[in-house]
mmCIF file of C-alpha atoms in Angstrom:
data_model
loop_
_atom_site.group_PDB
_atom_site.id
_atom_site.type_symbol
_atom_site.label_atom_id
_atom_site.label_comp_id
_atom_site.label_asym_id
_atom_site.label_seq_id
_atom_site.Cartn_x
_atom_site.Cartn_y
_atom_site.Cartn_z
ATOM 1 C CA MET A 1 171.289 192.021 130.789
ATOM 2 C CA PHE A 2 170.320 192.451 127.157
ATOM 3 C CA VAL A 3 169.985 189.877 124.432
ATOM 4 C CA GLN A 4 169.164 190.134 120.709
ATOM 5 C CA VAL A 5 166.223 188.038 119.717
ATOM 6 C CA LEU A 6 165.431 187.187 116.048
ATOM 7 C CA PHE A 7 161.952 186.156 114.955
ATOM 8 C CA PHE A 8 161.034 184.529 111.687
ATOM 9 C CA ALA A 9 158.027 183.337 109.598
ATOM 10 C CA ALA A 10 154.719 183.193 111.563
ATOM 11 C CA MET A 11 156.512 184.489 114.704
ATOM 12 C CA LYS A 12 156.703 187.859 113.041
ATOM 13 C CA ASP A 13 152.887 188.134 113.327
ATOM 14 C CA HIS A 14 153.556 188.613 117.015
ATOM 15 C CA PHE A 15 157.082 190.158 117.257
ATOM 16 C CA SER A 16 159.339 192.400 115.308
ATOM 17 C CA SER A 17 161.918 190.613 113.226
ATOM 18 C CA GLN A 18 164.562 191.722 115.694
ATOM 19 C CA GLU A 19 164.084 192.813 119.323
ATOM 20 C CA ARG A 20 166.577 193.804 122.054
ATOM 21 C CA LEU A 21 165.096 192.428 125.259
ATOM 22 C CA GLU A 22 166.293 192.984 128.847
ATOM 23 C CA LEU A 23 166.288 189.765 131.003
ATOM 24 C CA THR A 24 167.363 189.065 134.525
ATOM 25 C CA GLU A 25 170.882 187.820 134.929
ATOM 26 C CA GLU A 26 171.365 184.027 134.707
ATOM 27 C CA SER A 27 168.280 183.748 132.517
ATOM 28 C CA ASN A 28 168.057 180.478 130.623
ATOM 29 C CA VAL A 29 166.106 179.635 127.426
ATOM 30 C CA ARG A 30 163.189 178.443 129.409
ATOM 31 C CA GLY A 31 163.116 181.917 131.063
ATOM 32 C CA LEU A 32 163.217 183.703 127.774
ATOM 33 C CA ARG A 33 160.304 181.488 126.409
ATOM 34 C CA ASP A 34 158.254 182.294 129.507
ATOM 35 C CA PHE A 35 159.053 186.056 129.107
ATOM 36 C CA LEU A 36 157.786 185.935 125.539
ATOM 37 C CA LEU A 37 154.708 183.785 126.428
ATOM 38 C CA GLU A 38 153.822 186.457 129.057
ATOM 39 C CA ARG A 39 154.205 189.220 126.472
ATOM 40 C CA LYS A 40 152.306 187.515 123.711
ATOM 41 C CA PRO A 41 149.973 184.795 125.083
ATOM 42 C CA GLU A 42 148.500 184.493 121.558
ATOM 43 C CA ALA A 43 151.856 183.176 120.288
ATOM 44 C CA SER A 44 151.897 180.413 122.915
ATOM 45 C CA SER A 45 151.111 177.428 120.719
ATOM 46 C CA LEU A 46 153.849 178.495 118.241
ATOM 47 C CA LEU A 47 156.341 179.315 120.995
ATOM 48 C CA GLN A 48 155.873 175.835 122.491
ATOM 49 C CA VAL A 49 156.868 174.094 119.232
ATOM 50 C CA SER A 50 159.699 176.450 118.354
ATOM 51 C CA ARG A 51 163.381 175.674 118.759
ATOM 52 C CA PHE A 52 165.772 178.184 120.107
ATOM 53 C CA ALA A 53 169.205 178.844 118.709
ATOM 54 C CA VAL A 54 171.962 180.836 120.342
ATOM 55 C CA ASN A 55 174.696 182.083 117.997
ATOM 56 C CA GLN A 56 173.259 179.733 115.324
ATOM 57 C CA VAL A 57 173.387 176.547 117.401
ATOM 58 C CA VAL A 58 170.202 174.911 118.634
ATOM 59 C CA VAL A 59 170.193 174.797 122.386
ATOM 60 C CA GLY A 60 167.868 173.296 125.154
ATOM 61 C CA ASP A 61 165.734 174.885 127.811
ATOM 62 C CA GLU A 62 168.441 174.934 130.438
ATOM 63 C CA PHE A 63 170.983 176.829 128.344
ATOM 64 C CA ILE A 64 172.167 179.963 130.202
ATOM 65 C CA LEU A 65 172.032 183.151 128.095
ATOM 66 C CA GLN A 66 174.927 185.543 128.150
ATOM 67 C CA GLU A 67 174.883 189.325 127.755
ATOM 68 C CA GLY A 68 174.764 190.157 124.029
ATOM 69 C CA ALA A 69 173.706 186.730 122.943
ATOM 70 C CA ILE A 70 171.941 186.446 119.636
ATOM 71 C CA VAL A 71 168.909 184.206 120.183
ATOM 72 C CA ALA A 72 166.845 183.031 117.205
ATOM 73 C CA VAL A 73 163.329 181.691 117.746
ATOM 74 C CA LEU A 74 162.777 178.972 115.141
ATOM 75 C CA PRO A 75 159.232 177.713 114.341
ATOM 76 C CA PRO A 76 158.982 174.243 112.859
ATOM 77 C CA SER A 77 160.901 174.338 109.496
ATOM 78 C CA SER A 78 158.899 174.141 106.257
ATOM 79 C CA GLY A 79 161.646 174.226 103.620
ATOM 80 C CA GLY A 80 161.822 171.920 100.592
ATOM 81 C CA MET B 1 184.301 192.013 95.531
ATOM 82 C CA SER B 2 180.734 192.333 96.661
ATOM 83 C CA VAL B 3 180.120 193.336 100.180
ATOM 84 C CA LEU B 4 177.210 190.832 100.373
ATOM 85 C CA GLU B 5 178.205 187.624 101.936
ATOM 86 C CA THR B 6 177.522 184.693 99.731
ATOM 87 C CA PHE B 7 176.435 181.292 100.868
ATOM 88 C CA ALA B 8 177.123 178.109 98.960
ATOM 89 C CA HIS B 9 173.793 176.455 99.698
ATOM 90 C CA ILE B 10 171.317 179.373 99.643
ATOM 91 C CA THR B 11 170.281 181.443 96.689
ATOM 92 C CA PHE B 12 167.764 184.104 95.656
ATOM 93 C CA GLU B 13 168.260 183.383 91.996
ATOM 94 C CA SER B 14 166.400 180.849 89.830
ATOM 95 C CA ILE B 15 167.818 177.308 90.221
ATOM 96 C CA LEU B 16 168.321 175.725 86.776
ATOM 97 C CA LEU B 17 168.734 172.127 85.824
ATOM 98 C CA PRO B 18 172.373 171.191 85.471
ATOM 99 C CA SER B 19 173.483 170.935 81.852
ATOM 100 C CA LYS B 20 176.382 168.686 82.670
ATOM 101 C CA LEU B 21 177.552 166.060 85.227
ATOM 102 C CA PRO B 22 180.182 166.814 87.754
ATOM 103 C CA ASP B 23 183.575 165.972 86.259
ATOM 104 C CA ILE B 24 184.437 162.817 88.338
ATOM 105 C CA PRO B 25 185.746 159.877 86.357
ATOM 106 C CA GLU B 26 185.059 157.328 89.169
ATOM 107 C CA MET B 27 181.374 158.261 89.327
ATOM 108 C CA GLY B 28 179.143 155.613 88.050
ATOM 109 C CA GLY B 29 175.758 156.822 89.525
ATOM 110 C CA TYR B 30 174.366 160.327 89.865
ATOM 111 C CA VAL B 31 171.024 161.161 91.427
ATOM 112 C CA PHE B 32 169.367 164.555 91.113
ATOM 113 C CA PHE B 33 166.309 165.539 93.059
ATOM 114 C CA SER B 34 164.423 168.828 92.692
ATOM 115 C CA GLY B 35 161.639 169.959 94.904
ATOM 116 C CA ILE B 36 159.147 172.051 92.811
ATOM 117 C CA VAL B 37 156.450 174.543 93.602
ATOM 118 C CA ARG B 38 153.043 172.843 92.944
ATOM 119 C CA ASN B 39 149.716 174.581 92.449
ATOM 120 C CA VAL B 40 147.731 172.935 95.177
ATOM 121 C CA ASN B 41 148.370 172.126 98.846
ATOM 122 C CA GLU B 42 145.890 170.361 101.139
ATOM 123 C CA GLY B 43 143.037 171.020 98.628
ATOM 124 C CA LYS B 44 143.867 174.768 98.253
ATOM 125 C CA LYS B 45 144.854 176.386 95.046
ATOM 126 C CA VAL B 46 148.279 177.959 95.526
ATOM 127 C CA THR B 47 149.375 180.844 93.269
ATOM 128 C CA HIS B 48 153.027 181.297 94.563
ATOM 129 C CA LEU B 49 155.146 180.754 97.525
ATOM 130 C CA GLU B 50 157.656 182.808 99.448
ATOM 131 C CA TYR B 51 160.584 181.314 101.389
ATOM 132 C CA GLU B 52 162.533 182.970 104.039
ATOM 133 C CA ALA B 53 165.424 181.653 106.197
ATOM 134 C CA TYR B 54 167.744 182.367 108.981
ATOM 135 C CA VAL B 55 170.315 182.463 106.196
ATOM 136 C CA PRO B 56 173.727 181.871 107.834
ATOM 137 C CA MET B 57 172.323 179.117 110.112
ATOM 138 C CA ALA B 58 170.398 177.521 107.140
ATOM 139 C CA ASN B 59 173.513 177.415 105.068
ATOM 140 C CA ASP B 60 175.609 175.997 107.856
ATOM 141 C CA THR B 61 172.992 173.352 108.671
ATOM 142 C CA ILE B 62 172.844 172.227 105.048
ATOM 143 C CA ARG B 63 176.699 172.017 105.025
ATOM 144 C CA LYS B 64 176.607 169.845 108.133
ATOM 145 C CA ILE B 65 173.888 167.496 106.652
ATOM 146 C CA LEU B 66 175.998 167.000 103.523
ATOM 147 C CA LEU B 67 179.136 166.265 105.670
ATOM 148 C CA ASP B 68 177.052 163.716 107.701
ATOM 149 C CA ALA B 69 175.852 162.084 104.405
ATOM 150 C CA LYS B 70 179.555 161.914 103.271
ATOM 151 C CA GLU B 71 180.373 160.047 106.451
ATOM 152 C CA LYS B 72 177.564 157.509 106.100
ATOM 153 C CA TRP B 73 178.021 156.703 102.425
ATOM 154 C CA ASP B 74 181.011 156.555 99.942
ATOM 155 C CA LEU B 75 180.013 159.625 98.002
ATOM 156 C CA LEU B 76 181.997 161.216 95.294
ATOM 157 C CA HIS B 77 179.764 164.223 95.020
ATOM 158 C CA ALA B 78 177.024 165.836 97.220
ATOM 159 C CA ASP B 79 175.425 169.197 97.029
ATOM 160 C CA CYS B 80 172.196 170.911 98.045
ATOM 161 C CA ILE B 81 170.946 174.399 97.156
ATOM 162 C CA HIS B 82 167.751 175.953 98.506
ATOM 163 C CA ARG B 83 166.113 178.976 96.959
ATOM 164 C CA LEU B 84 164.642 181.859 98.902
ATOM 165 C CA GLY B 85 162.245 184.757 97.991
ATOM 166 C CA LYS B 86 159.123 184.569 95.741
ATOM 167 C CA LEU B 87 158.676 181.465 93.633
ATOM 168 C CA ASN B 88 156.030 180.824 91.107
ATOM 169 C CA ILE B 89 154.342 177.482 90.269
ATOM 170 C CA SER B 90 156.731 174.928 88.678
ATOM 171 C CA GLU B 91 159.857 176.765 89.733
ATOM 172 C CA ILE B 92 162.621 174.815 91.620
ATOM 173 C CA ALA B 93 162.741 175.444 95.392
ATOM 174 C CA VAL B 94 165.581 172.938 96.233
ATOM 175 C CA ILE B 95 167.858 170.613 94.532
ATOM 176 C CA VAL B 96 169.986 167.716 95.928
ATOM 177 C CA GLU B 97 172.698 166.049 93.914
ATOM 178 C CA THR B 98 174.537 162.975 94.971
ATOM 179 C CA GLY B 99 177.151 160.897 93.005
ATOM 180 C CA SER B 100 178.891 157.695 93.857
ATOM 181 C CA MET B 101 180.617 154.762 92.228
ATOM 182 C CA HIS B 102 177.308 152.705 92.193
ATOM 183 C CA ARG B 103 173.695 153.797 92.383
ATOM 184 C CA ALA B 104 172.694 152.506 95.784
ATOM 185 C CA GLU B 105 174.756 154.990 97.717
ATOM 186 C CA ALA B 106 173.657 157.935 95.576
ATOM 187 C CA TYR B 107 170.015 157.071 95.925
ATOM 188 C CA ALA B 108 170.074 156.469 99.683
ATOM 189 C CA ALA B 109 172.163 159.585 100.465
ATOM 190 C CA ASN B 110 169.986 161.790 98.280
ATOM 191 C CA ARG B 111 166.781 160.777 100.171
ATOM 192 C CA TYR B 112 168.651 161.120 103.606
ATOM 193 C CA ILE B 113 169.728 164.657 102.717
ATOM 194 C CA ILE B 114 166.355 166.055 101.493
ATOM 195 C CA ASP B 115 164.598 164.436 104.420
ATOM 196 C CA ARG B 116 166.910 166.142 106.897
ATOM 197 C CA VAL B 117 166.882 169.463 105.054
ATOM 198 C CA LYS B 118 163.015 169.590 105.282
ATOM 199 C CA HIS B 119 162.981 168.978 108.943
ATOM 200 C CA GLU B 120 166.059 170.630 110.369
ATOM 201 C CA VAL B 121 167.041 173.600 108.268
ATOM 202 C CA PRO B 122 165.573 176.961 109.373
ATOM 203 C CA ILE B 123 163.708 177.778 106.273
ATOM 204 C CA TRP B 124 160.013 178.652 106.157
ATOM 205 C CA LYS B 125 157.437 178.665 103.407
ATOM 206 C CA ARG B 126 154.476 181.057 103.055
ATOM 207 C CA GLU B 127 151.823 179.858 100.748
ATOM 208 C CA PHE B 128 149.679 182.402 98.805
ATOM 209 C CA TYR B 129 146.240 181.176 97.605
ATOM 210 C CA LEU B 130 143.917 181.878 94.791
ATOM 211 C CA ASP B 131 141.501 183.590 97.062
ATOM 212 C CA GLY B 132 144.088 186.199 98.040
ATOM 213 C CA SER B 133 144.832 184.731 101.495
ATOM 214 C CA SER B 134 148.198 183.449 102.604
ATOM 215 C CA GLU B 135 149.421 181.196 105.317
ATOM 216 C CA TRP B 136 152.809 180.171 106.831
ATOM 217 C CA SER B 137 153.223 176.430 106.376
ATOM 218 C CA GLN B 138 152.970 174.528 109.659
ATOM 219 C CA GLY B 139 156.063 172.594 109.445
ATOM 220 C CA CYS B 140 156.428 169.211 107.943
ATOM 221 C CA SER B 141 154.989 166.699 110.236
ATOM 222 C CA HIS B 142 153.332 164.664 107.447
ATOM 223 C CA GLU B 143 155.810 165.544 104.760
ATOM 224 C CA THR B 144 157.386 162.037 104.607
ATOM 225 C CA GLN B 145 154.205 160.732 102.984
ATOM 226 C CA HIS B 146 153.989 163.546 100.390
#
């Protein structure tokens, strides 16, 4: 299945701002993080502290991704 | 009508100081906070900043924080606007306004809102330094003391 993944801030040093990724069926957020870690080990420290949002809602590692989901990888916020 | 979606709590324009108070006759206290771009961070000379956001989610997160503040305190007014894009030194990056019958609620709610905005809203700051280098800010783990 395919999901859209959005990357922001320092994450864009490692990934494009928007990528369409093919994951195995029933992949959860942990699976996506592992997939990204494997592709870019140099992004691992940032990936470990990033939150994941699906359709703009922050979700946990066990969240099951659906075909077509829009997943945002959110490094720690630094607004203000 | 513009085809660009507009967001109540996110702007790419300069944020100006309000010239008048919200028109609320019951309001007896009004607190205004502004977060400003300063010229130094962790000992390094900063020339300017760039903010980016996951805009729809940032807007919605701020909206929810304001609703939470209104549930916790008797507020007559609460608003927050964050600017994105390139900001120069001494420009306003974010404002929080709170108003209530008495000052205590307005002060407490204002602090609550800005603290949550800094930690939870998907907005990121890139600092540009005098030596030409730049860096994404590493979150706000020690911002509460600053």
